[in-house]
Short mmCIF file of C-alpha atoms and ligand atoms in Angstrom, two decimals:
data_model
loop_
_atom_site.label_atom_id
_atom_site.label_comp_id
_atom_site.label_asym_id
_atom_site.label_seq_id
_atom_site.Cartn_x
_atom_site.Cartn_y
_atom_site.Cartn_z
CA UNK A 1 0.00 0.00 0.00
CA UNK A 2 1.65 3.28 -0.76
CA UNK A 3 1.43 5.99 1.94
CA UNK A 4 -0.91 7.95 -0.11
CA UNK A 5 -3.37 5.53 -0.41
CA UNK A 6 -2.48 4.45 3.61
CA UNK A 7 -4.32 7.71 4.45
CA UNK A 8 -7.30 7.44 2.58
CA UNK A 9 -10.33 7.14 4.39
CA UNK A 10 -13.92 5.85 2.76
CA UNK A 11 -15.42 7.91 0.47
CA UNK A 12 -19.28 9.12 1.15
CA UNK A 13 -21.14 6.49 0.10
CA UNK A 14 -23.16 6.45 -3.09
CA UNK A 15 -26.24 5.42 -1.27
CA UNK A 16 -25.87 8.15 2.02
CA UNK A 17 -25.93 11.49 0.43
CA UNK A 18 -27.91 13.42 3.40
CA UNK A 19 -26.44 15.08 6.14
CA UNK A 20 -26.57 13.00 8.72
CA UNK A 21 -25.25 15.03 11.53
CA UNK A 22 -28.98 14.74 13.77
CA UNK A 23 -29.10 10.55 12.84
CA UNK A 24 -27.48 9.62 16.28
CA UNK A 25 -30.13 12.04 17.99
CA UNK A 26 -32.68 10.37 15.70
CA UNK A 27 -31.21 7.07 17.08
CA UNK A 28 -31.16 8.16 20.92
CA UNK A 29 -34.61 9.15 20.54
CA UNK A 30 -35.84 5.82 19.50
CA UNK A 31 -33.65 3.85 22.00
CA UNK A 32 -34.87 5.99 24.64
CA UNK A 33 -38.92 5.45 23.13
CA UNK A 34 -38.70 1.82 23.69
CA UNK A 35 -36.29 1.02 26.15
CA UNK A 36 -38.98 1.14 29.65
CA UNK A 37 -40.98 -1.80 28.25
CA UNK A 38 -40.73 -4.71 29.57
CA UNK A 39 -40.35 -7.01 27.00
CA UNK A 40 -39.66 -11.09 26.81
CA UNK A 41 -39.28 -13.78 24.31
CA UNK A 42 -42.93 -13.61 24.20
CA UNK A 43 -46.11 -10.76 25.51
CA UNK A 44 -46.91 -7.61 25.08
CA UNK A 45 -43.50 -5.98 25.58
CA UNK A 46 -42.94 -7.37 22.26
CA UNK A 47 -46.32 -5.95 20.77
CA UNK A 48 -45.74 -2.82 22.41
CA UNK A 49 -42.00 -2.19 21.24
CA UNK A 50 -43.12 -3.65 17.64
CA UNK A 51 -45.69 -0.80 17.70
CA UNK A 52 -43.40 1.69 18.60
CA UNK A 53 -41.41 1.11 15.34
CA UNK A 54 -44.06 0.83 13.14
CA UNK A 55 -44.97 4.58 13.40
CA UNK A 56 -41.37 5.03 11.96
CA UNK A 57 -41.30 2.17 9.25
CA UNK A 58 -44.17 0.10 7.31
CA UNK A 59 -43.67 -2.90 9.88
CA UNK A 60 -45.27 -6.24 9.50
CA UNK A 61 -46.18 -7.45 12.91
CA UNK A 62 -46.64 -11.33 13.15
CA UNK A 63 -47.84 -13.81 15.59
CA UNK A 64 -46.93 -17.59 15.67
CA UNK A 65 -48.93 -19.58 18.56
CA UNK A 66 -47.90 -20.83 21.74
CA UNK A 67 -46.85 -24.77 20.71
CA UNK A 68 -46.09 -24.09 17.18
CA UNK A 69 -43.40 -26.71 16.60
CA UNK A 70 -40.06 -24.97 14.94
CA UNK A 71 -37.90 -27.35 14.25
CA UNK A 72 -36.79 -29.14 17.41
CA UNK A 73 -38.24 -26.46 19.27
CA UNK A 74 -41.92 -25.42 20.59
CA UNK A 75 -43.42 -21.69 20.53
CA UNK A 76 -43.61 -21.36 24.40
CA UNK A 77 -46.40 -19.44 26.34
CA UNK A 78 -46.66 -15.75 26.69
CA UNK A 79 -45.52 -14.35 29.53
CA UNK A 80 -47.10 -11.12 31.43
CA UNK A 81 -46.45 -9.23 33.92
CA UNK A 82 -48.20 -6.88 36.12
CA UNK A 83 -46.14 -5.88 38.92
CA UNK A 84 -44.04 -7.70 41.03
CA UNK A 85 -41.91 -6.32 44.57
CA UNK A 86 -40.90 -7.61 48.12
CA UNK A 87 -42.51 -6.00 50.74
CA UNK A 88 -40.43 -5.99 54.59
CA UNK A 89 -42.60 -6.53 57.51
CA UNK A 90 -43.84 -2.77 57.54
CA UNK A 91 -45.45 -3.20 54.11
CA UNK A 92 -42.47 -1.08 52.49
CA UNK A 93 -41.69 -2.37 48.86
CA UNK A 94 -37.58 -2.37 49.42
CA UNK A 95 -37.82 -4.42 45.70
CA UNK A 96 -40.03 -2.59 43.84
CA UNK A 97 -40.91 -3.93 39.60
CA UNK A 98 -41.81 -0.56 39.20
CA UNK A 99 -38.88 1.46 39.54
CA UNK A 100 -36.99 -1.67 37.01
CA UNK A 101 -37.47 -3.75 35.34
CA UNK A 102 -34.80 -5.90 35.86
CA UNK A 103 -35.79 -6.69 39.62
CA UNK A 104 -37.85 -9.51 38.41
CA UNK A 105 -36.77 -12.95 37.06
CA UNK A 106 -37.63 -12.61 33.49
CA UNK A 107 -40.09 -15.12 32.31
CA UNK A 108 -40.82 -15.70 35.70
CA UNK A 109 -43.98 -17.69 36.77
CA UNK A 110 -46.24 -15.88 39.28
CA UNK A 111 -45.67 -16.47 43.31
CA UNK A 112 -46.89 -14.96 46.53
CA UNK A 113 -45.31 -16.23 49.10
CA UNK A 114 -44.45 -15.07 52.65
CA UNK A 115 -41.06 -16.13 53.77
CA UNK A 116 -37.45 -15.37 56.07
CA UNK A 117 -34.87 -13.38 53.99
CA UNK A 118 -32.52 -16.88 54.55
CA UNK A 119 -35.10 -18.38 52.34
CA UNK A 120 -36.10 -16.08 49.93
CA UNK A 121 -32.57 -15.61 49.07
CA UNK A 122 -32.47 -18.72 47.24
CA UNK A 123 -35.10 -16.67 44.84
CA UNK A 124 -32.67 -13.31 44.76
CA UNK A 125 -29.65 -12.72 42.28
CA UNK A 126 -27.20 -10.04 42.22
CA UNK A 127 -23.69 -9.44 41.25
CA UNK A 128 -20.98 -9.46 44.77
CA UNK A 129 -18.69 -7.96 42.14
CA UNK A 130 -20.68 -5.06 41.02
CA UNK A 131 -23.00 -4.78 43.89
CA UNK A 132 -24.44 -1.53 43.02
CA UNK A 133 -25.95 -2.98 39.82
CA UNK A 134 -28.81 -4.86 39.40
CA UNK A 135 -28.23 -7.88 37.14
CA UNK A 136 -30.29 -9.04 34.60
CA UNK A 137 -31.62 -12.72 34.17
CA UNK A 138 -33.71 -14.92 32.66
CA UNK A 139 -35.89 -18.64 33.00
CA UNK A 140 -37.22 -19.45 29.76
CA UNK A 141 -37.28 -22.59 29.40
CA UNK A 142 -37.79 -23.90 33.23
CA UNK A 143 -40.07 -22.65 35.38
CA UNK A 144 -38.49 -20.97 37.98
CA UNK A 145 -39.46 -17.41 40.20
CA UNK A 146 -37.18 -15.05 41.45
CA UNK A 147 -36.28 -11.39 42.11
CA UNK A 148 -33.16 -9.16 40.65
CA UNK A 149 -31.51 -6.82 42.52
CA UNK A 150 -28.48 -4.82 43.56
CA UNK A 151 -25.92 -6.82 46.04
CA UNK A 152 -25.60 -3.99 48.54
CA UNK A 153 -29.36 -3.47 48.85
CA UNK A 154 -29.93 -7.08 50.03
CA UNK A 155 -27.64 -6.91 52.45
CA UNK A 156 -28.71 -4.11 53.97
CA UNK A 157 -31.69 -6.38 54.53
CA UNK A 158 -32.64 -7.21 57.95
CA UNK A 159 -33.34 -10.71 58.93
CA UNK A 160 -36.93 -11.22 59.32
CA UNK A 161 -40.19 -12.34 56.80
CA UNK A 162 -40.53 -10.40 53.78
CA UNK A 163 -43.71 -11.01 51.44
CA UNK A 164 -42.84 -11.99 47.76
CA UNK A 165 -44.99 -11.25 45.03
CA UNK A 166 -44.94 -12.41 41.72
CA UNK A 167 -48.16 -10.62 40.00
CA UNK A 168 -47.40 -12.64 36.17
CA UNK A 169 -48.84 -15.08 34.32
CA UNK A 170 -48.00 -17.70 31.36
CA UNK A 171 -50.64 -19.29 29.60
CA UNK A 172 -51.25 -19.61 25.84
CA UNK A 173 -50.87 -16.60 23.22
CA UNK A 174 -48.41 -15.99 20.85
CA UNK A 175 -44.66 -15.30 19.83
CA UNK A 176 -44.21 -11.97 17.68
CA UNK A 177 -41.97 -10.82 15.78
CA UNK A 178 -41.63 -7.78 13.25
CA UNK A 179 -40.40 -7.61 9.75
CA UNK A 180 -39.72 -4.64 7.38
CA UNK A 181 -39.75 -5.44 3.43
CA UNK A 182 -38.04 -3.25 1.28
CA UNK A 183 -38.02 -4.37 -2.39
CA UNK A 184 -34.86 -3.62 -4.94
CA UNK A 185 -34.62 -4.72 -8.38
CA UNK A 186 -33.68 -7.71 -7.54
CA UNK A 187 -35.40 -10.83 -5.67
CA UNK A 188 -31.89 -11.73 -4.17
CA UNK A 189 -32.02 -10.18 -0.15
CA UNK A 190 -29.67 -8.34 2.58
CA UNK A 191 -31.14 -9.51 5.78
CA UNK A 192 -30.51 -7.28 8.86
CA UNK A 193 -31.68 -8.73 12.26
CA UNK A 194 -31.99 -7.77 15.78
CA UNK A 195 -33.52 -9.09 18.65
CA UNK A 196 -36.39 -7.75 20.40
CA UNK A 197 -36.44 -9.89 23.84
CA UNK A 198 -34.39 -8.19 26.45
CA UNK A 199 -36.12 -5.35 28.89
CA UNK A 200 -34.77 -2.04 29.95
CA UNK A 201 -31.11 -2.59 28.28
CA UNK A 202 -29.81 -0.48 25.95
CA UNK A 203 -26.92 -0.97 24.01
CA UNK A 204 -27.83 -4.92 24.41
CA UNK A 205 -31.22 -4.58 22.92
CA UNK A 206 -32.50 -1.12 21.74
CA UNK A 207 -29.75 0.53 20.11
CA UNK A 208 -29.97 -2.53 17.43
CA UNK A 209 -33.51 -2.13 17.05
CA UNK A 210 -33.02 1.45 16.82
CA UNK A 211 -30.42 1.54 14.54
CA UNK A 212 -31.88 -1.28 12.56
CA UNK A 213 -35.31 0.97 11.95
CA UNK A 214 -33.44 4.14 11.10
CA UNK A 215 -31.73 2.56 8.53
CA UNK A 216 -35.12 0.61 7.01
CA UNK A 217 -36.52 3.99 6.78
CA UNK A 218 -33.62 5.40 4.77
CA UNK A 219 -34.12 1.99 2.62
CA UNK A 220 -37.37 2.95 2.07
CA UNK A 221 -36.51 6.11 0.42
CA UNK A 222 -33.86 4.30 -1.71
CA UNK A 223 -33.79 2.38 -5.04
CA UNK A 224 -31.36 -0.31 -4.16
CA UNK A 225 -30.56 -3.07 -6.50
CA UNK A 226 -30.81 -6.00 -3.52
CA UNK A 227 -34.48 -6.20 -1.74
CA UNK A 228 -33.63 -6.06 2.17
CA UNK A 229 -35.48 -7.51 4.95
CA UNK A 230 -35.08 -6.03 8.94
CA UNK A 231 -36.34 -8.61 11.14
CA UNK A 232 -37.23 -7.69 14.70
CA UNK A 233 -37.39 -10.96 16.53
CA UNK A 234 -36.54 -12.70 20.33
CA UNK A 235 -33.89 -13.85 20.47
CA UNK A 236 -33.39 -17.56 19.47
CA UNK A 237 -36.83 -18.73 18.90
CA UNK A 238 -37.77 -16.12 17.38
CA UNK A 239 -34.84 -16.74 14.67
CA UNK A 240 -35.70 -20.17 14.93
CA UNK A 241 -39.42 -19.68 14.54
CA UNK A 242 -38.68 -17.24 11.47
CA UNK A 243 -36.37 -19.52 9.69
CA UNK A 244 -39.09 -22.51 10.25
CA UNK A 245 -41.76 -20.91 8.52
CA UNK A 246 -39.63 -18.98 5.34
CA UNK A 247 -37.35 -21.85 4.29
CA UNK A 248 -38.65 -21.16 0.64
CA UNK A 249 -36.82 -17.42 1.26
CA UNK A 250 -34.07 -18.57 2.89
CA UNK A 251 -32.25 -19.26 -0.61
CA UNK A 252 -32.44 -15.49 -1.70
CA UNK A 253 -30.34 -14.30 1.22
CA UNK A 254 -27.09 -13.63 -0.24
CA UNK A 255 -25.75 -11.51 2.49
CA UNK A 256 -26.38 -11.04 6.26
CA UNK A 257 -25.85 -8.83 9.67
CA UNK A 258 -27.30 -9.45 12.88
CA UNK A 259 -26.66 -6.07 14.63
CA UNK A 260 -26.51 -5.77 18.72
CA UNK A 261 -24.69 -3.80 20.88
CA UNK A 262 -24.04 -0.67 18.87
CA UNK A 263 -23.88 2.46 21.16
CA UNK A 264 -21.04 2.34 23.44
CA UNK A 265 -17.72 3.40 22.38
CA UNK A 266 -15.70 0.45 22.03
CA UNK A 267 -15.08 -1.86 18.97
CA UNK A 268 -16.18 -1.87 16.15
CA UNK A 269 -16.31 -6.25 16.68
CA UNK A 270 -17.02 -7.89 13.76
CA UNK A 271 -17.71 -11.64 13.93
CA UNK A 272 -17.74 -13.19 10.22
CA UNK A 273 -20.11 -15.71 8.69
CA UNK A 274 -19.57 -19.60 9.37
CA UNK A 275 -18.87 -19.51 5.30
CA UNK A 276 -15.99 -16.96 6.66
CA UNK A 277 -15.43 -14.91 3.22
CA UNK A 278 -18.99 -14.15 1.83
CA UNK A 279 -18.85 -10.63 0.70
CA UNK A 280 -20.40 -9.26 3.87
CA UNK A 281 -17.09 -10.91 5.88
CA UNK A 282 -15.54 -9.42 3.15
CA UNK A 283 -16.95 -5.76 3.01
CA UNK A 284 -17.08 -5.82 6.93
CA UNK A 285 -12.99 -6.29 6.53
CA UNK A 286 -12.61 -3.62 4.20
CA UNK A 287 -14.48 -1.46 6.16
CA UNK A 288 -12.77 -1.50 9.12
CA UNK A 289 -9.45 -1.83 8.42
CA UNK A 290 -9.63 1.65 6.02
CA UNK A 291 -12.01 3.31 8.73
CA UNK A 292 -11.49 1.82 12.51
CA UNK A 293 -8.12 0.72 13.30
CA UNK A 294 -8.88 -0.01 16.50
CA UNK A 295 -11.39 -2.83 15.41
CA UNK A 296 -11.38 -6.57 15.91
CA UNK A 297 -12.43 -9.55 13.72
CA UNK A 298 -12.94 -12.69 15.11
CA UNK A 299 -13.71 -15.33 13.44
CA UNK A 300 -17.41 -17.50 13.42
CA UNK A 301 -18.16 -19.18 16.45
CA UNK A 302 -21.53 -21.44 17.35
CA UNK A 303 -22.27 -18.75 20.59
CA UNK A 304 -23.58 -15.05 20.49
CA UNK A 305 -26.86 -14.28 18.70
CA UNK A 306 -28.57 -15.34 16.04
CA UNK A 307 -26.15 -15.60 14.11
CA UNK A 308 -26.09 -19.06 15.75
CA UNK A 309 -29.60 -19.95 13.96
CA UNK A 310 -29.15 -18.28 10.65
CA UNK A 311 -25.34 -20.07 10.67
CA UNK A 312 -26.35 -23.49 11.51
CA UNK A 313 -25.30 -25.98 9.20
CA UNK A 314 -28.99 -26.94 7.83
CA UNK A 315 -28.57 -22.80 6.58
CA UNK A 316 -25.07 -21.69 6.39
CA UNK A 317 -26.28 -18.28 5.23
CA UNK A 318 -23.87 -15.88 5.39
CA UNK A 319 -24.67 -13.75 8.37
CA UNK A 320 -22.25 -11.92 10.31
CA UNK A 321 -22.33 -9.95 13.54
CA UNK A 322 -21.92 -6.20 14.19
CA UNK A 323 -21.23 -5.04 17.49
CA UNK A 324 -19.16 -1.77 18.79
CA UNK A 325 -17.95 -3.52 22.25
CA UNK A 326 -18.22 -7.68 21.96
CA UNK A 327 -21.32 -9.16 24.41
CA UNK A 328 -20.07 -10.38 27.74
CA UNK A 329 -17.16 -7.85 27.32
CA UNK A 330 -17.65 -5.34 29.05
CA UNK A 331 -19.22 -4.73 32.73
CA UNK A 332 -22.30 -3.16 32.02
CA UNK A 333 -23.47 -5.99 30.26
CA UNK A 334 -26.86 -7.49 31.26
CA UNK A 335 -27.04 -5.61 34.12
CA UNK A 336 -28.40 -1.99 35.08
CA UNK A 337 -25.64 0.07 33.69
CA UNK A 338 -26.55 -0.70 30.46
CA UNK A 339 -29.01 1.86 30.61
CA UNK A 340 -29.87 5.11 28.34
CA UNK A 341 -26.11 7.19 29.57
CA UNK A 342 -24.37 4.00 28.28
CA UNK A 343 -25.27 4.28 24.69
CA UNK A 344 -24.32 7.93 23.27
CA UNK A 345 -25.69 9.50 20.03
CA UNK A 346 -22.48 9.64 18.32
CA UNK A 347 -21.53 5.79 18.74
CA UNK A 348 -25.03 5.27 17.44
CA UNK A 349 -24.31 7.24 14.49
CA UNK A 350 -20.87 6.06 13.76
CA UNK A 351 -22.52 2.57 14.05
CA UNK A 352 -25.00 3.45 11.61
CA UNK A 353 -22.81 4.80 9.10
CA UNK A 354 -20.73 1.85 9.19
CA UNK A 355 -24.06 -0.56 8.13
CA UNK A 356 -24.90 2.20 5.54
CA UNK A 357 -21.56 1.55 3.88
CA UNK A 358 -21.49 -1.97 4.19
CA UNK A 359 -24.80 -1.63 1.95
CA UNK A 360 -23.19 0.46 -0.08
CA UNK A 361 -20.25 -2.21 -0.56
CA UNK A 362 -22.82 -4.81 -1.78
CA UNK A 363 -25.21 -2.41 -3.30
CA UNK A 364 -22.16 -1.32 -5.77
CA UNK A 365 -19.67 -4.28 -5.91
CA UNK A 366 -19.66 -5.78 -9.29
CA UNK A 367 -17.81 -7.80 -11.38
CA UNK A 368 -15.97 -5.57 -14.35
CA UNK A 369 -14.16 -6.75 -17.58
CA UNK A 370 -11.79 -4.74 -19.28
CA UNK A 371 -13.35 -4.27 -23.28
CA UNK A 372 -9.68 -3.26 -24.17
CA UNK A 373 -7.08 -5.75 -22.36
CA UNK A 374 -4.48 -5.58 -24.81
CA UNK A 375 -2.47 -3.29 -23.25
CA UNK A 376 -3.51 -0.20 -22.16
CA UNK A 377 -6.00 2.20 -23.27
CA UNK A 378 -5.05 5.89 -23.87
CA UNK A 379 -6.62 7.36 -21.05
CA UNK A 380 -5.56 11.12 -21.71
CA UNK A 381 -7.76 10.89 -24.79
CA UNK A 382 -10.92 9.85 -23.09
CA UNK A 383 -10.20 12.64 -20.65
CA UNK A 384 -9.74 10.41 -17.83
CA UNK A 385 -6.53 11.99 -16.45
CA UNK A 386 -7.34 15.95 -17.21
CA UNK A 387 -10.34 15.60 -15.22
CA UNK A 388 -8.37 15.59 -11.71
CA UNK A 389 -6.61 18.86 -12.23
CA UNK A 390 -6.39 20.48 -8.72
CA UNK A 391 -8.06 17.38 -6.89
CA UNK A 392 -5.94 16.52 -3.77
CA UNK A 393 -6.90 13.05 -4.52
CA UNK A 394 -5.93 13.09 -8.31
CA UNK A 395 -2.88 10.60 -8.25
CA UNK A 396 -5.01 8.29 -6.11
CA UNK A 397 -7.93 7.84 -9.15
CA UNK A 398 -5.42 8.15 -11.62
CA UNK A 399 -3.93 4.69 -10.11
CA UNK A 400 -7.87 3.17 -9.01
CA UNK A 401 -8.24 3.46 -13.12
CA UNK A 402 -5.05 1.84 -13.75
CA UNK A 403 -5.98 -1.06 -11.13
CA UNK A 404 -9.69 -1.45 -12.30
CA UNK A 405 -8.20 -1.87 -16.15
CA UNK A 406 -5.88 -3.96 -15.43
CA UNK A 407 -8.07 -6.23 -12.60
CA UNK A 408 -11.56 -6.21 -14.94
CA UNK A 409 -10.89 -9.64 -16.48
CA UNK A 410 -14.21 -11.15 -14.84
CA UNK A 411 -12.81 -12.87 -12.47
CA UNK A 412 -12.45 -9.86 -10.04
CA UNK A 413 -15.15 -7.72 -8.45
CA UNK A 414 -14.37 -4.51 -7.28
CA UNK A 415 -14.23 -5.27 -3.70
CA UNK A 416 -11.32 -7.57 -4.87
CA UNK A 417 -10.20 -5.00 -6.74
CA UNK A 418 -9.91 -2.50 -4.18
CA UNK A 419 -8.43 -4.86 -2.00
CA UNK A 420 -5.44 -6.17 -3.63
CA UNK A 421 -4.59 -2.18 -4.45
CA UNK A 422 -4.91 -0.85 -0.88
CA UNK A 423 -7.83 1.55 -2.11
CA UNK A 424 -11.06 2.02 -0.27
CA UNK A 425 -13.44 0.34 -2.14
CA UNK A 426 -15.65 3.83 -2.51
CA UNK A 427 -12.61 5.08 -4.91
CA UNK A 428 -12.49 2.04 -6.64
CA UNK A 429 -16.15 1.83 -7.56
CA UNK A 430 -15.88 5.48 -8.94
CA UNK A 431 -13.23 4.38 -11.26
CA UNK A 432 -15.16 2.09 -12.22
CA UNK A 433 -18.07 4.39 -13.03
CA UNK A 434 -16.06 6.47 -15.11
CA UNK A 435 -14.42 3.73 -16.90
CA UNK A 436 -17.58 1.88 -17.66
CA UNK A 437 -19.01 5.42 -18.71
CA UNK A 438 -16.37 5.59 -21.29
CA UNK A 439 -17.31 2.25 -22.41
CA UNK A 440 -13.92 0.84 -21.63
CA UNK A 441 -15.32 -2.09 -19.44
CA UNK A 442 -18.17 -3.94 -18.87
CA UNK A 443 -20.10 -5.64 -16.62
CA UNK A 444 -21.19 -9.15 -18.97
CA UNK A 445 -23.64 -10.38 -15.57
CA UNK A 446 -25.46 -6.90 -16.14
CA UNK A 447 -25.06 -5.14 -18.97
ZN1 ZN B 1 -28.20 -10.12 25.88
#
């Protein structure tokens, strides 16, 4: 890489032209819309949160029922909850549902119970190492009962019998889950997921689902050449019960990003596909090594999100994850630091620029072929050099021509291209404009 070419960042994308300098506002707002609800794999947090982002994007809300079988897996009951707290023997709530959230056992079945603290602490979680935070947790899949809550507030406790109310239930309903259509000229589909389960998180929950409808409303204002569908959906069954009923779609999906954790500062993490280098592992590795040096890559594993679902073997599709700081990383995870402070605008909007161009990767990668490879053409004639007079940058798309000619023998596309000459792939792709403007290559899959 020459050191000119070292300094280049990305250009603006071809698909972002607007100024975006209100979109992590935009974002925050949303976050902050949606993040009280209580929501679950299942209930009306869901419904309510769903409904939320439909008055910002043409959302299709749909319900599977409770015992749908999906795949080795059954749609479990829907959980709700009305209040929940532990009342001392003065009748004070010292664990109150109502001030958050997380205090209660998520998916927890209903109790009310009268019993000494030594006993009810079998029921009570909290973190010894960060015992000012309440943690978060969840029983899906047993049915359990139990409270949430910060370490130095229990034991400030006194001995003595507290009352314990559980005020939920879980009987038969449905699982929802949300999905945003967007259709380009093509069939062939960019899926973008997040999941819609946890409660009052934010960066683990509703900066994704912010993000994720901020950029389906700029789709929807787009002509794109892929069609791209946002799914909204809990977290593992809801990927699970997605995939089970749209196996005849599944085969369109030619590129992937599940998208969690985007509004702290940290990262960008990028996890790639289990294929490893599809074009989204590809264009996520372009991306940040011109435009985050600071990020990581790390290679597919079977644990994270769902990722896991859309990666298993029966699919393979290839769907990678986007996160600024990696799950489980850092300490505000799943607990009650991960609240509204933790997630700042301008992470949201860096975070959102970076799917934008990752779009605009795929939207504008294609596959050139040089109409004149026998050495090379005049350039100067066609005006292709003259045209950079005064342009900082001039040397730089003087060389992207020369690589593009010289590349464009069909086997390359111009993510390749830009790759193997150190460009950003945004300079690349306008050489490749210009060139195929001047009719001096070709694109044989489209033209
Ligand atoms: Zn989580």
């Amino acid at each position: 890489m020459t050191p000119v070419e070292g300094r280049m960042r990305y250009l603006p994308t071809f698909t972002e032209t607007r100024d975006t300098s209100h979109i992590g506002e935009e974002i925050h707002a949303l976050a902050s819309e949606i993040y009280p609800l209580c929501r679950s794999i299942t209930g009306s947090g869901v419904r309510t949160t769903l409904a939320s982002l439909s008055r910002h994007i043409d959302l299709n809300v749909r319900a599977v029922p409770t015992g749908t079988q999906v795949f080795d897996w059954q749609v479990p009951k829907e959980w709700t909850i009305r209040d929940a707290f532990i009342k001392n023997s003065a009748g004070e709530r010292v664990v109150d549902f109502r001030r958050s959230n997380l205090h209660v056992l998520n998916y927890s079945m209903p109790v009310h119970v009268q019993l000494p603290l030594s006993e009810l602490k079998q029921h009570i979680f909290t973190l010894p190492d960060q015992p000012d935070l309440i943690p978060y947790r969840t029983s899906y899949y047993q049915e359990r009962w139990g409270f949430c809550m910060a370490h130095r507030d229990l034991e400030a406790l006194p001995d003595g019998i507290y009352e314990a109310v559980i005020d939920s239930s879980l009987e038969d309903g449905h699982l929802n889950y949300g999905e945003f259509l967007h259709a380009g000229a093509s069939p062939k589909e960019f899926l973008l997921s997040a999941h819609i389960c946890h409660p009052s998180l934010a960066n683990d929950n509703c900066s994704g689902l912010a993000l994720l409808t901020t950029v389906a409303k700029r789709l929807s204002s787009l002509k794109t050449r892929y069609s791209y569908r946002v799914l909204f959906a809990p977290g593992t069954i809801g990927a699970i019960a997605w995939l089970s009923s749209h196996e005849a779609d599944v085969g369109r999906i030619e590129h992937g990003l599940v998208v969690s954790c985007v509004g702290d500062g940290g990262g960008p993490t990028y996890k790639r596909s289990r294929q490893g280098n599809a074009m989204i592992d590809r264009a996520m590795g372009h991306l940040l090594k011109h435009d985050w040096p600071a990020a990581t890559i790390v290679d597919f594993s079977p644990y994270g999100y769902d990722e896991r679902q859309f990666c298993s073997p029966g699919f393979n599709l290839p769907v990678g994850l986007l996160q600024r700081s990696q799950f489980g990383t850092f300490p505000e995870y799943h607990t009650s630091a991960d609240n509204l402070d933790f997630i700042r605008p301008e992470h949201l909007a860096s975070s959102y620029a970076l799917v934008m161009k990752a779009i605009d990767i795929v939207e504008n990668n294609r596959r050139p072929v040089n109409l004149l490879p026998k050495c090379e053409p005049q350039l100067g004639r066609r005006g292709l050099f003259s045209t950079f007079g005064g342009d900082p940058d001039g040397p730089a798309k003087s060389m992207a021509l020369l690589w593009v000619l010289n590349l464009a023998d069909g086997d390359n596309d111009l993510l390749g291209i830009a790759e193997r000459a150190g460009m950003p792939f945004g300079i690349i792709a306008q050489a490749a404009a210009r060139l195929h403007e001047k009719e001096l290559i070709t694109y044989p899959d489209e033209d």
